[in-house]
Short mmCIF file of C-alpha atoms in Angstrom, two decimals:
data_model
loop_
_atom_site.label_atom_id
_atom_site.label_comp_id
_atom_site.label_asym_id
_atom_site.label_seq_id
_atom_site.Cartn_x
_atom_site.Cartn_y
_atom_site.Cartn_z
CA MET L 1 -57.00 10.03 -43.20
CA MET L 2 -58.17 8.59 -46.55
CA SER L 3 -55.63 8.52 -49.34
CA LYS L 4 -55.79 11.19 -52.09
CA SER L 5 -55.88 8.33 -54.54
CA SER L 6 -59.32 8.31 -56.22
CA THR L 7 -59.49 4.52 -56.12
CA GLU L 8 -59.05 4.66 -52.33
CA GLN L 9 -61.67 7.39 -51.66
CA ALA L 10 -64.57 6.44 -49.42
CA SER L 11 -67.61 5.02 -51.18
CA TYR L 12 -70.56 7.30 -51.77
CA TYR L 13 -72.61 4.60 -50.02
CA ASP L 14 -72.47 3.51 -46.40
CA ASN L 15 -74.02 0.89 -44.17
CA LEU L 16 -74.04 -1.52 -47.08
CA GLU L 17 -74.90 -4.39 -44.80
CA THR L 18 -78.27 -2.79 -44.02
CA MET L 19 -79.28 -2.48 -47.63
CA SER L 20 -81.71 -4.88 -49.25
CA VAL L 21 -80.39 -7.06 -52.07
CA SER L 22 -82.38 -4.91 -54.49
CA ASP L 23 -80.74 -1.74 -53.22
CA LEU L 24 -77.28 -3.27 -53.34
CA LEU L 25 -77.75 -4.29 -56.98
CA ILE L 26 -79.34 -1.01 -58.02
CA ASN L 27 -76.59 1.09 -56.34
CA MET L 28 -73.77 -1.00 -57.79
CA ASN L 29 -75.38 -0.61 -61.23
CA GLN L 30 -75.61 3.13 -60.77
CA GLU L 31 -71.85 3.25 -60.15
CA ASP L 32 -71.09 0.93 -63.05
CA LYS L 33 -72.94 3.31 -65.46
CA LYS L 34 -70.12 5.85 -64.86
CA VAL L 35 -67.44 3.52 -66.15
CA ALA L 36 -68.09 3.71 -69.92
CA LEU L 37 -68.26 7.49 -69.70
CA ALA L 38 -64.89 7.60 -67.94
CA VAL L 39 -63.38 5.38 -70.69
CA GLU L 40 -64.82 7.64 -73.35
CA LYS L 41 -62.91 10.52 -71.92
CA SER L 42 -59.71 8.42 -72.22
CA ILE L 43 -60.01 7.64 -75.96
CA PRO L 44 -57.54 10.50 -76.90
CA GLN L 45 -55.00 8.64 -74.73
CA ILE L 46 -55.91 5.17 -76.00
CA GLN L 47 -55.67 6.02 -79.72
CA PRO L 48 -51.99 6.91 -79.98
CA LEU L 49 -50.95 3.81 -78.01
CA VAL L 50 -53.00 1.55 -80.33
CA GLU L 51 -51.48 3.19 -83.39
CA GLU L 52 -47.98 2.60 -82.00
CA ILE L 53 -48.81 -1.01 -81.13
CA ILE L 54 -49.97 -1.62 -84.73
CA LYS L 55 -46.68 -0.17 -86.06
CA ARG L 56 -44.66 -2.44 -83.82
CA PHE L 57 -46.65 -5.55 -84.75
CA LYS L 58 -45.94 -4.81 -88.44
CA LEU L 59 -42.25 -4.80 -87.61
CA GLY L 60 -42.50 -8.21 -85.95
CA GLY L 61 -43.11 -6.98 -82.39
CA ARG L 62 -45.34 -8.31 -79.72
CA LEU L 63 -47.67 -6.88 -77.01
CA PHE L 64 -46.97 -7.65 -73.35
CA TYR L 65 -49.24 -6.92 -70.35
CA ILE L 66 -48.00 -6.91 -66.83
CA GLY L 67 -50.05 -6.48 -63.66
CA ALA L 68 -50.78 -7.83 -60.15
CA GLY L 69 -54.01 -9.09 -58.68
CA THR L 70 -57.12 -8.15 -60.61
CA SER L 71 -55.09 -6.03 -63.07
CA GLY L 72 -52.74 -8.92 -63.81
CA ARG L 73 -55.61 -11.35 -64.31
CA LEU L 74 -57.31 -9.02 -66.73
CA GLY L 75 -54.14 -8.70 -68.79
CA VAL L 76 -53.73 -12.51 -68.91
CA LEU L 77 -57.37 -12.87 -69.86
CA ASP L 78 -57.10 -10.44 -72.71
CA ALA L 79 -53.99 -12.04 -74.03
CA SER L 80 -55.29 -15.54 -73.76
CA GLU L 81 -58.41 -14.73 -75.79
CA CYS L 82 -56.53 -13.32 -78.82
CA PRO L 83 -55.41 -16.70 -80.29
CA PRO L 84 -58.82 -18.42 -80.27
CA THR L 85 -60.69 -15.23 -81.40
CA TYR L 86 -58.27 -14.09 -84.14
CA GLY L 87 -56.22 -17.18 -84.99
CA VAL L 88 -52.92 -15.50 -84.06
CA PRO L 89 -49.94 -17.24 -82.51
CA ASP L 90 -49.84 -17.58 -78.74
CA ASP L 91 -46.81 -15.32 -78.54
CA TRP L 92 -48.33 -12.24 -80.18
CA VAL L 93 -50.03 -11.03 -77.02
CA ILE L 94 -48.59 -12.19 -73.69
CA GLY L 95 -50.02 -11.50 -70.27
CA LEU L 96 -47.88 -11.80 -67.14
CA ILE L 97 -49.07 -11.56 -63.54
CA ALA L 98 -47.00 -10.96 -60.48
CA GLY L 99 -46.40 -14.32 -58.83
CA GLY L 100 -46.83 -16.35 -62.00
CA ASP L 101 -49.71 -18.30 -63.28
CA GLY L 102 -50.49 -19.68 -59.81
CA ALA L 103 -51.48 -16.14 -58.84
CA LEU L 104 -54.42 -16.30 -61.30
CA ARG L 105 -56.25 -18.39 -58.69
CA LYS L 106 -54.67 -17.54 -55.42
CA ALA L 107 -52.79 -14.38 -54.31
CA VAL L 108 -49.01 -14.78 -54.02
CA GLU L 109 -47.72 -12.92 -50.99
CA LYS L 110 -45.61 -9.87 -51.73
CA ALA L 111 -45.13 -10.71 -55.31
CA GLU L 112 -46.48 -7.34 -56.44
CA ASP L 113 -44.02 -5.55 -54.15
CA ASP L 114 -40.95 -6.75 -56.02
CA MET L 115 -39.63 -4.00 -58.32
CA GLU L 116 -37.28 -6.41 -60.16
CA LEU L 117 -39.63 -9.34 -60.68
CA ALA L 118 -41.48 -8.12 -63.76
CA TRP L 119 -38.30 -7.62 -65.78
CA LYS L 120 -37.13 -11.06 -64.80
CA ASP L 121 -40.43 -12.45 -66.04
CA LEU L 122 -40.21 -10.47 -69.25
CA THR L 123 -36.61 -11.46 -70.09
CA ALA L 124 -37.76 -15.05 -70.19
CA TYR L 125 -39.65 -14.05 -73.36
CA GLN L 126 -36.66 -12.24 -74.82
CA ILE L 127 -38.56 -8.95 -74.82
CA ASN L 128 -36.85 -6.44 -77.12
CA SER L 129 -37.10 -3.00 -78.75
CA LYS L 130 -39.70 -4.17 -81.27
CA ASP L 131 -42.10 -5.00 -78.51
CA VAL L 132 -44.65 -3.00 -76.50
CA LEU L 133 -45.25 -3.32 -72.75
CA VAL L 134 -48.47 -2.14 -71.15
CA GLY L 135 -48.55 -2.01 -67.41
CA ILE L 136 -51.97 -2.46 -65.76
CA ALA L 137 -52.43 -0.97 -62.25
CA ALA L 138 -55.60 0.54 -60.95
CA SER L 139 -53.74 2.31 -58.14
CA GLY L 140 -50.91 3.38 -60.40
CA ARG L 141 -48.37 2.53 -57.71
CA THR L 142 -47.78 -1.23 -57.99
CA PRO L 143 -43.98 -1.82 -57.69
CA TYR L 144 -44.07 -4.93 -59.97
CA VAL L 145 -45.51 -2.85 -62.75
CA ILE L 146 -43.41 0.26 -62.13
CA GLY L 147 -40.16 -1.71 -62.07
CA GLY L 148 -41.06 -3.54 -65.28
CA LEU L 149 -41.91 -0.30 -67.10
CA ILE L 150 -38.70 1.43 -65.92
CA GLU L 151 -36.52 -1.42 -67.23
CA ALA L 152 -38.49 -1.59 -70.46
CA ASN L 153 -37.78 2.06 -71.11
CA LYS L 154 -34.10 1.47 -70.58
CA HIS L 155 -34.13 -1.25 -73.20
CA GLY L 156 -36.02 0.67 -75.88
CA VAL L 157 -39.34 -1.15 -75.38
CA LEU L 158 -42.34 1.07 -76.07
CA THR L 159 -44.28 1.49 -72.85
CA GLY L 160 -47.92 2.28 -71.93
CA CYS L 161 -50.20 1.81 -68.98
CA VAL L 162 -53.79 1.57 -67.89
CA THR L 163 -54.49 3.10 -64.53
CA CYS L 164 -57.43 4.60 -62.68
CA ASN L 165 -55.68 7.43 -60.93
CA LEU L 166 -54.30 10.69 -62.24
CA ASN L 167 -50.64 11.59 -62.01
CA SER L 168 -49.51 8.21 -60.78
CA LYS L 169 -46.00 6.72 -60.83
CA VAL L 170 -47.02 4.11 -63.34
CA ALA L 171 -48.21 6.92 -65.70
CA GLU L 172 -45.01 8.87 -65.08
CA VAL L 173 -42.81 6.00 -66.25
CA SER L 174 -45.00 5.20 -69.28
CA ALA L 175 -44.56 6.81 -72.70
CA TYR L 176 -48.27 6.38 -73.42
CA PRO L 177 -50.28 6.53 -70.19
CA ILE L 178 -53.99 5.82 -70.19
CA GLU L 179 -55.75 7.22 -67.11
CA VAL L 180 -59.38 6.20 -66.66
CA VAL L 181 -60.65 7.88 -63.49
CA VAL L 182 -63.78 6.13 -62.34
CA GLY L 183 -63.88 7.54 -58.81
CA SER L 184 -64.51 5.74 -55.55
CA GLU L 185 -65.70 2.14 -55.55
CA PHE L 186 -68.98 0.92 -54.20
CA VAL L 187 -67.06 -1.04 -51.61
CA THR L 188 -64.28 1.35 -50.61
CA GLY L 189 -60.98 0.38 -52.26
CA SER L 190 -62.32 -2.67 -54.05
CA THR L 191 -60.77 -2.01 -57.40
CA ARG L 192 -62.00 -5.32 -58.83
CA MET L 193 -65.27 -3.42 -59.31
CA LYS L 194 -65.40 -0.19 -61.37
CA SER L 195 -61.63 0.06 -61.89
CA GLY L 196 -61.49 -3.53 -63.07
CA THR L 197 -64.42 -2.99 -65.39
CA ALA L 198 -62.71 0.10 -66.85
CA GLN L 199 -59.46 -1.80 -67.36
CA LYS L 200 -61.29 -4.62 -69.11
CA LEU L 201 -63.03 -2.18 -71.45
CA VAL L 202 -59.76 -0.52 -72.38
CA LEU L 203 -57.97 -3.77 -72.96
CA ASN L 204 -60.84 -4.95 -75.18
CA MET L 205 -60.51 -1.75 -77.18
CA ILE L 206 -56.70 -2.04 -77.49
CA SER L 207 -56.56 -5.69 -78.61
CA THR L 208 -59.61 -5.56 -80.79
CA SER L 209 -58.52 -2.44 -82.64
CA VAL L 210 -55.04 -3.84 -83.17
CA MET L 211 -56.37 -7.12 -84.54
CA VAL L 212 -58.87 -5.38 -86.85
CA LYS L 213 -56.11 -3.16 -88.29
CA LEU L 214 -53.81 -6.14 -88.74
CA GLY L 215 -56.45 -7.73 -90.95
CA ARG L 216 -57.67 -10.43 -88.54
CA VAL L 217 -61.31 -9.38 -89.08
CA LYS L 218 -63.17 -9.25 -92.39
CA GLY L 219 -66.23 -7.05 -92.47
CA ASN L 220 -67.29 -7.69 -88.91
CA LYS L 221 -66.46 -11.40 -88.78
CA MET L 222 -63.83 -13.41 -86.93
CA VAL L 223 -62.65 -15.16 -90.05
CA ASP L 224 -59.50 -16.60 -88.45
CA MET L 225 -61.07 -17.85 -85.21
CA GLN L 226 -59.95 -21.24 -83.95
CA LEU L 227 -62.51 -24.06 -84.32
CA SER L 228 -62.14 -25.19 -80.75
CA ASN L 229 -65.74 -26.25 -80.09
CA GLU L 230 -69.00 -27.15 -81.86
CA LYS L 231 -70.43 -23.71 -81.26
CA LEU L 232 -67.57 -22.09 -83.15
CA VAL L 233 -67.73 -24.67 -85.89
CA GLN L 234 -71.44 -23.88 -86.35
CA ARG L 235 -70.72 -20.14 -86.34
CA GLY L 236 -67.99 -20.60 -88.92
CA THR L 237 -70.21 -22.79 -91.06
CA LEU L 238 -72.81 -20.12 -91.25
CA MET L 239 -70.13 -17.50 -92.14
CA VAL L 240 -68.87 -19.63 -95.00
CA ALA L 241 -72.41 -20.48 -96.20
CA ASN L 242 -73.48 -16.87 -96.22
CA GLU L 243 -70.33 -15.59 -97.89
CA LEU L 244 -70.31 -18.24 -100.67
CA LYS L 245 -74.09 -18.61 -100.95
CA ILE L 246 -73.81 -22.38 -100.59
CA ASP L 247 -75.61 -24.88 -98.37
CA GLU L 248 -74.49 -25.47 -94.80
CA HIS L 249 -73.45 -29.10 -95.39
CA LEU L 250 -70.89 -28.08 -98.01
CA ALA L 251 -69.86 -25.09 -95.95
CA LYS L 252 -69.10 -27.27 -92.98
CA GLU L 253 -67.10 -29.66 -95.11
CA LEU L 254 -64.98 -26.78 -96.43
CA LEU L 255 -64.55 -25.28 -92.98
CA LEU L 256 -63.35 -28.55 -91.42
CA LYS L 257 -61.06 -29.25 -94.35
CA TYR L 258 -59.34 -25.80 -94.35
CA GLN L 259 -59.72 -25.05 -90.65
CA SER L 260 -60.74 -21.39 -90.88
CA VAL L 261 -63.43 -19.32 -92.48
CA ARG L 262 -60.85 -17.33 -94.40
CA SER L 263 -59.14 -20.35 -95.86
CA ALA L 264 -62.34 -22.11 -96.67
CA VAL L 265 -63.68 -19.11 -98.59
CA ALA L 266 -60.39 -18.46 -100.38
CA HIS L 267 -59.93 -22.07 -101.54
CA TYR L 268 -63.53 -22.32 -102.76
CA LYS L 269 -63.31 -19.14 -104.74
CA LYS L 270 -59.94 -20.23 -106.21
CA ASN L 271 -61.30 -23.59 -107.30
CA GLU L 272 -64.42 -21.98 -108.78
CA LYS L 273 -62.48 -19.83 -111.19
#
Protein backbone atom coordinates (compact mmCIF):
# COMPACT_ATOMS: atom_id res chain seq x y z
CA MET A 1 0.00 0.00 0.00
CA MET A 2 1.31 3.47 -0.92
CA SER A 3 2.07 5.86 1.90
CA LYS A 4 -0.44 8.62 2.69
CA SER A 5 2.46 11.07 2.36
CA SER A 6 1.77 13.20 -0.73
CA THR A 7 5.44 13.10 -1.70
CA GLU A 8 5.21 9.29 -1.85
CA GLN A 9 1.98 9.04 -3.81
CA ALA A 10 2.15 7.26 -7.15
CA SER A 11 2.94 9.42 -10.16
CA TYR A 12 0.10 10.51 -12.43
CA TYR A 13 2.18 9.05 -15.24
CA ASP A 14 3.12 5.42 -15.86
CA ASN A 15 5.21 3.41 -18.30
CA LEU A 16 7.72 6.25 -18.42
CA GLU A 17 10.22 4.08 -20.24
CA THR A 18 7.89 3.83 -23.22
CA MET A 19 7.53 7.60 -23.61
CA SER A 20 9.42 9.52 -26.27
CA VAL A 21 11.97 12.09 -25.08
CA SER A 22 9.55 14.81 -26.17
CA ASP A 23 6.73 13.35 -24.07
CA LEU A 24 9.01 12.93 -21.05
CA LEU A 25 10.05 16.58 -21.22
CA ILE A 26 6.53 17.90 -21.83
CA ASN A 27 5.03 15.85 -19.00
CA MET A 28 7.74 16.85 -16.52
CA ASN A 29 7.19 20.47 -17.48
CA GLN A 30 3.45 20.09 -16.91
CA GLU A 31 4.14 18.92 -13.39
CA ASP A 32 6.70 21.66 -12.76
CA LYS A 33 4.12 24.30 -13.64
CA LYS A 34 2.22 23.34 -10.50
CA VAL A 35 5.12 24.21 -8.19
CA ALA A 36 4.97 28.01 -8.24
CA LEU A 37 1.24 27.89 -7.58
CA ALA A 38 1.81 25.66 -4.55
CA VAL A 39 4.44 28.08 -3.25
CA GLU A 40 2.04 30.99 -3.75
CA LYS A 41 -0.44 29.32 -1.42
CA SER A 42 2.27 29.11 1.24
CA ILE A 43 3.16 32.83 1.28
CA PRO A 44 1.01 33.42 4.42
CA GLN A 45 3.29 30.89 6.17
CA ILE A 46 6.52 32.25 4.69
CA GLN A 47 5.89 35.89 5.62
CA PRO A 48 5.86 35.60 9.43
CA LEU A 49 9.00 33.47 9.44
CA VAL A 50 10.85 36.01 7.28
CA GLU A 51 9.74 38.83 9.57
CA GLU A 52 11.03 36.97 12.61
CA ILE A 53 14.34 36.19 10.92
CA ILE A 54 14.82 39.90 10.17
CA LYS A 55 14.21 40.73 13.83
CA ARG A 56 16.76 38.16 14.96
CA PHE A 57 19.39 39.39 12.51
CA LYS A 58 18.99 42.92 13.84
CA LEU A 59 19.77 41.55 17.30
CA GLY A 60 22.94 39.89 16.03
CA GLY A 61 21.43 36.51 15.24
CA ARG A 62 22.11 34.14 12.36
CA LEU A 63 20.12 31.84 10.10
CA PHE A 64 20.85 28.11 10.04
CA TYR A 65 19.51 25.53 7.59
CA ILE A 66 19.60 21.80 8.28
CA GLY A 67 18.58 18.98 5.98
CA ALA A 68 19.55 15.64 4.47
CA GLY A 69 20.05 14.64 0.86
CA THR A 70 18.54 17.03 -1.65
CA SER A 71 17.02 19.16 1.10
CA GLY A 72 20.37 19.54 2.82
CA ARG A 73 22.12 20.40 -0.42
CA LEU A 74 19.58 23.11 -1.17
CA GLY A 75 20.12 24.67 2.25
CA VAL A 76 23.89 24.67 1.81
CA LEU A 77 23.46 26.16 -1.67
CA ASP A 78 21.26 29.01 -0.44
CA ALA A 79 23.61 29.76 2.45
CA SER A 80 26.74 29.66 0.30
CA GLU A 81 25.31 32.14 -2.20
CA CYS A 82 24.53 34.87 0.35
CA PRO A 83 28.12 36.14 0.89
CA PRO A 84 29.00 36.61 -2.81
CA THR A 85 25.58 38.02 -3.68
CA TYR A 86 25.12 40.39 -0.75
CA GLY A 87 28.63 40.85 0.65
CA VAL A 88 27.66 39.49 4.06
CA PRO A 89 29.98 37.50 6.36
CA ASP A 90 30.15 33.74 5.82
CA ASP A 91 28.56 33.10 9.22
CA TRP A 92 25.33 35.06 8.68
CA VAL A 93 23.62 32.16 6.90
CA ILE A 94 24.92 28.65 7.54
CA GLY A 95 23.77 25.47 5.83
CA LEU A 96 24.39 22.05 7.35
CA ILE A 97 23.76 18.68 5.71
CA ALA A 98 23.48 15.32 7.44
CA GLY A 99 26.80 13.57 7.05
CA GLY A 100 28.85 16.75 6.65
CA ASP A 101 30.18 18.45 3.55
CA GLY A 102 31.16 15.12 2.04
CA ALA A 103 27.45 14.34 1.72
CA LEU A 104 27.10 17.19 -0.77
CA ARG A 105 28.58 14.91 -3.42
CA LYS A 106 27.98 11.42 -2.10
CA ALA A 107 25.27 10.10 0.21
CA VAL A 108 26.47 9.24 3.72
CA GLU A 109 24.79 6.04 4.91
CA LYS A 110 22.30 6.45 7.77
CA ALA A 111 23.40 10.01 8.58
CA GLU A 112 19.87 11.32 8.20
CA ASP A 113 18.54 8.71 10.62
CA ASP A 114 20.49 10.07 13.59
CA MET A 115 18.22 12.20 15.81
CA GLU A 116 21.16 13.62 17.78
CA LEU A 117 23.55 14.46 14.96
CA ALA A 118 22.07 17.80 13.88
CA TRP A 119 22.35 19.34 17.32
CA LYS A 120 25.96 18.15 17.57
CA ASP A 121 26.61 19.83 14.23
CA LEU A 122 24.89 23.03 15.36
CA THR A 123 26.66 23.30 18.71
CA ALA A 124 29.96 23.51 16.82
CA TYR A 125 28.71 26.94 15.71
CA GLN A 126 27.64 28.01 19.22
CA ILE A 127 24.03 28.31 18.10
CA ASN A 128 22.07 30.37 20.63
CA SER A 129 18.74 32.03 21.37
CA LYS A 130 19.41 34.92 18.98
CA ASP A 131 19.54 32.52 16.06
CA VAL A 132 16.96 30.95 13.75
CA LEU A 133 16.97 27.31 12.63
CA VAL A 134 15.05 26.23 9.52
CA GLY A 135 14.71 22.52 8.95
CA ILE A 136 14.31 21.42 5.34
CA ALA A 137 12.66 18.05 4.70
CA ALA A 138 10.39 17.23 1.78
CA SER A 139 8.95 14.21 3.56
CA GLY A 140 8.63 16.03 6.88
CA ARG A 141 9.89 13.00 8.78
CA THR A 142 13.70 13.14 8.53
CA PRO A 143 15.11 12.24 11.99
CA TYR A 144 18.20 14.45 11.55
CA VAL A 145 15.97 17.48 11.02
CA ILE A 146 13.39 16.57 13.65
CA GLY A 147 16.03 16.03 16.32
CA GLY A 148 17.74 19.32 15.52
CA LEU A 149 14.49 21.27 15.72
CA ILE A 150 13.45 19.66 19.02
CA GLU A 151 16.76 20.57 20.66
CA ALA A 152 16.68 24.07 19.18
CA ASN A 153 13.27 24.65 20.75
CA LYS A 154 14.64 23.58 24.12
CA HIS A 155 17.45 26.12 23.84
CA GLY A 156 15.28 29.08 22.83
CA VAL A 157 16.28 29.07 19.17
CA LEU A 158 13.49 30.22 16.83
CA THR A 159 12.48 27.31 14.59
CA GLY A 160 10.89 26.99 11.17
CA CYS A 161 10.74 24.40 8.45
CA VAL A 162 10.13 23.87 4.75
CA THR A 163 8.32 20.64 3.97
CA CYS A 164 6.14 19.28 1.18
CA ASN A 165 3.63 17.31 3.24
CA LEU A 166 0.83 18.46 5.50
CA ASN A 167 0.76 17.67 9.21
CA SER A 168 4.28 16.26 9.36
CA LYS A 169 6.46 15.74 12.42
CA VAL A 170 8.90 18.39 11.18
CA ALA A 171 6.05 20.92 11.04
CA GLU A 172 4.81 19.82 14.46
CA VAL A 173 8.13 20.67 16.11
CA SER A 174 8.58 23.99 14.25
CA ALA A 175 7.27 27.30 15.53
CA TYR A 176 6.90 28.56 11.95
CA PRO A 177 6.17 25.67 9.59
CA ILE A 178 6.02 26.21 5.83
CA GLU A 179 4.13 23.45 4.03
CA VAL A 180 4.31 23.52 0.23
CA VAL A 181 2.24 20.62 -1.07
CA VAL A 182 3.23 19.94 -4.66
CA GLY A 183 1.67 16.47 -4.90
CA SER A 184 3.11 13.32 -6.41
CA GLU A 185 6.37 13.43 -8.31
CA PHE A 186 6.77 12.58 -12.01
CA VAL A 187 9.00 9.70 -10.92
CA THR A 188 7.22 8.34 -7.86
CA GLY A 189 8.94 9.45 -4.65
CA SER A 190 11.74 11.38 -6.40
CA THR A 191 11.57 14.51 -4.26
CA ARG A 192 14.58 16.04 -5.99
CA MET A 193 12.05 17.05 -8.63
CA LYS A 194 8.94 19.12 -7.76
CA SER A 195 9.58 19.08 -4.01
CA GLY A 196 13.17 20.17 -4.49
CA THR A 197 12.09 22.94 -6.85
CA ALA A 198 9.53 24.15 -4.32
CA GLN A 199 12.11 24.17 -1.53
CA LYS A 200 14.57 26.10 -3.71
CA LEU A 201 11.91 28.72 -4.48
CA VAL A 202 11.03 29.14 -0.81
CA LEU A 203 14.66 29.41 0.27
CA ASN A 204 15.24 32.02 -2.45
CA MET A 205 12.29 33.98 -1.10
CA ILE A 206 13.45 33.74 2.51
CA SER A 207 17.08 34.76 2.04
CA THR A 208 16.38 37.40 -0.61
CA SER A 209 13.64 39.06 1.42
CA VAL A 210 15.81 39.08 4.53
CA MET A 211 18.78 40.59 2.71
CA VAL A 212 16.65 43.26 1.05
CA LYS A 213 15.12 44.31 4.37
CA LEU A 214 18.56 44.36 5.99
CA GLY A 215 19.66 46.92 3.42
CA ARG A 216 21.87 44.71 1.29
CA VAL A 217 20.08 45.79 -1.93
CA LYS A 218 19.70 49.37 -3.20
CA GLY A 219 16.87 49.91 -5.65
CA ASN A 220 17.13 46.52 -7.32
CA LYS A 221 20.92 46.27 -7.38
CA MET A 222 23.35 43.97 -5.53
CA VAL A 223 25.49 46.88 -4.36
CA ASP A 224 27.49 44.80 -1.87
CA MET A 225 28.24 41.81 -4.11
CA GLN A 226 31.74 40.36 -4.00
CA LEU A 227 33.89 41.08 -7.05
CA SER A 228 34.93 37.46 -7.44
CA ASN A 229 35.19 37.31 -11.24
CA GLU A 230 35.39 39.55 -14.31
CA LYS A 231 31.68 39.24 -15.04
CA LEU A 232 30.84 40.70 -11.64
CA VAL A 233 33.46 43.41 -12.00
CA GLN A 234 31.86 44.42 -15.29
CA ARG A 235 28.38 44.36 -13.76
CA GLY A 236 29.56 46.48 -10.85
CA THR A 237 31.31 48.90 -13.20
CA LEU A 238 28.08 49.51 -15.09
CA MET A 239 26.21 50.03 -11.82
CA VAL A 240 28.71 52.64 -10.67
CA ALA A 241 28.81 54.36 -14.05
CA ASN A 242 25.03 54.56 -14.30
CA GLU A 243 24.57 55.74 -10.71
CA LEU A 244 27.23 58.46 -10.89
CA LYS A 245 26.81 59.36 -14.59
CA ILE A 246 30.54 58.85 -15.23
CA ASP A 247 32.48 56.92 -17.87
CA GLU A 248 33.15 53.22 -17.41
CA HIS A 249 36.92 53.61 -17.11
CA LEU A 250 36.62 55.84 -14.05
CA ALA A 251 33.80 53.68 -12.68
CA LYS A 252 35.98 50.58 -12.85
CA GLU A 253 38.87 52.37 -11.15
CA LEU A 254 36.58 53.40 -8.30
CA LEU A 255 35.06 49.93 -8.01
CA LEU A 256 38.42 48.17 -7.83
CA LYS A 257 39.74 50.72 -5.34
CA TYR A 258 36.80 50.52 -2.95
CA GLN A 259 35.81 46.89 -3.67
CA SER A 260 32.03 47.34 -3.78
CA VAL A 261 29.46 49.33 -5.69
CA ARG A 262 28.14 50.87 -2.48
CA SER A 263 31.57 52.01 -1.27
CA ALA A 264 32.62 53.29 -4.69
CA VAL A 265 29.50 55.42 -5.03
CA ALA A 266 29.65 56.70 -1.45
CA HIS A 267 33.32 57.74 -1.65
CA TYR A 268 32.88 59.45 -5.01
CA LYS A 269 29.87 61.44 -3.78
CA LYS A 270 31.71 62.39 -0.58
CA ASN A 271 34.74 63.64 -2.48
CA GLU A 272 32.60 65.58 -4.94
CA LYS A 273 31.02 67.67 -2.21
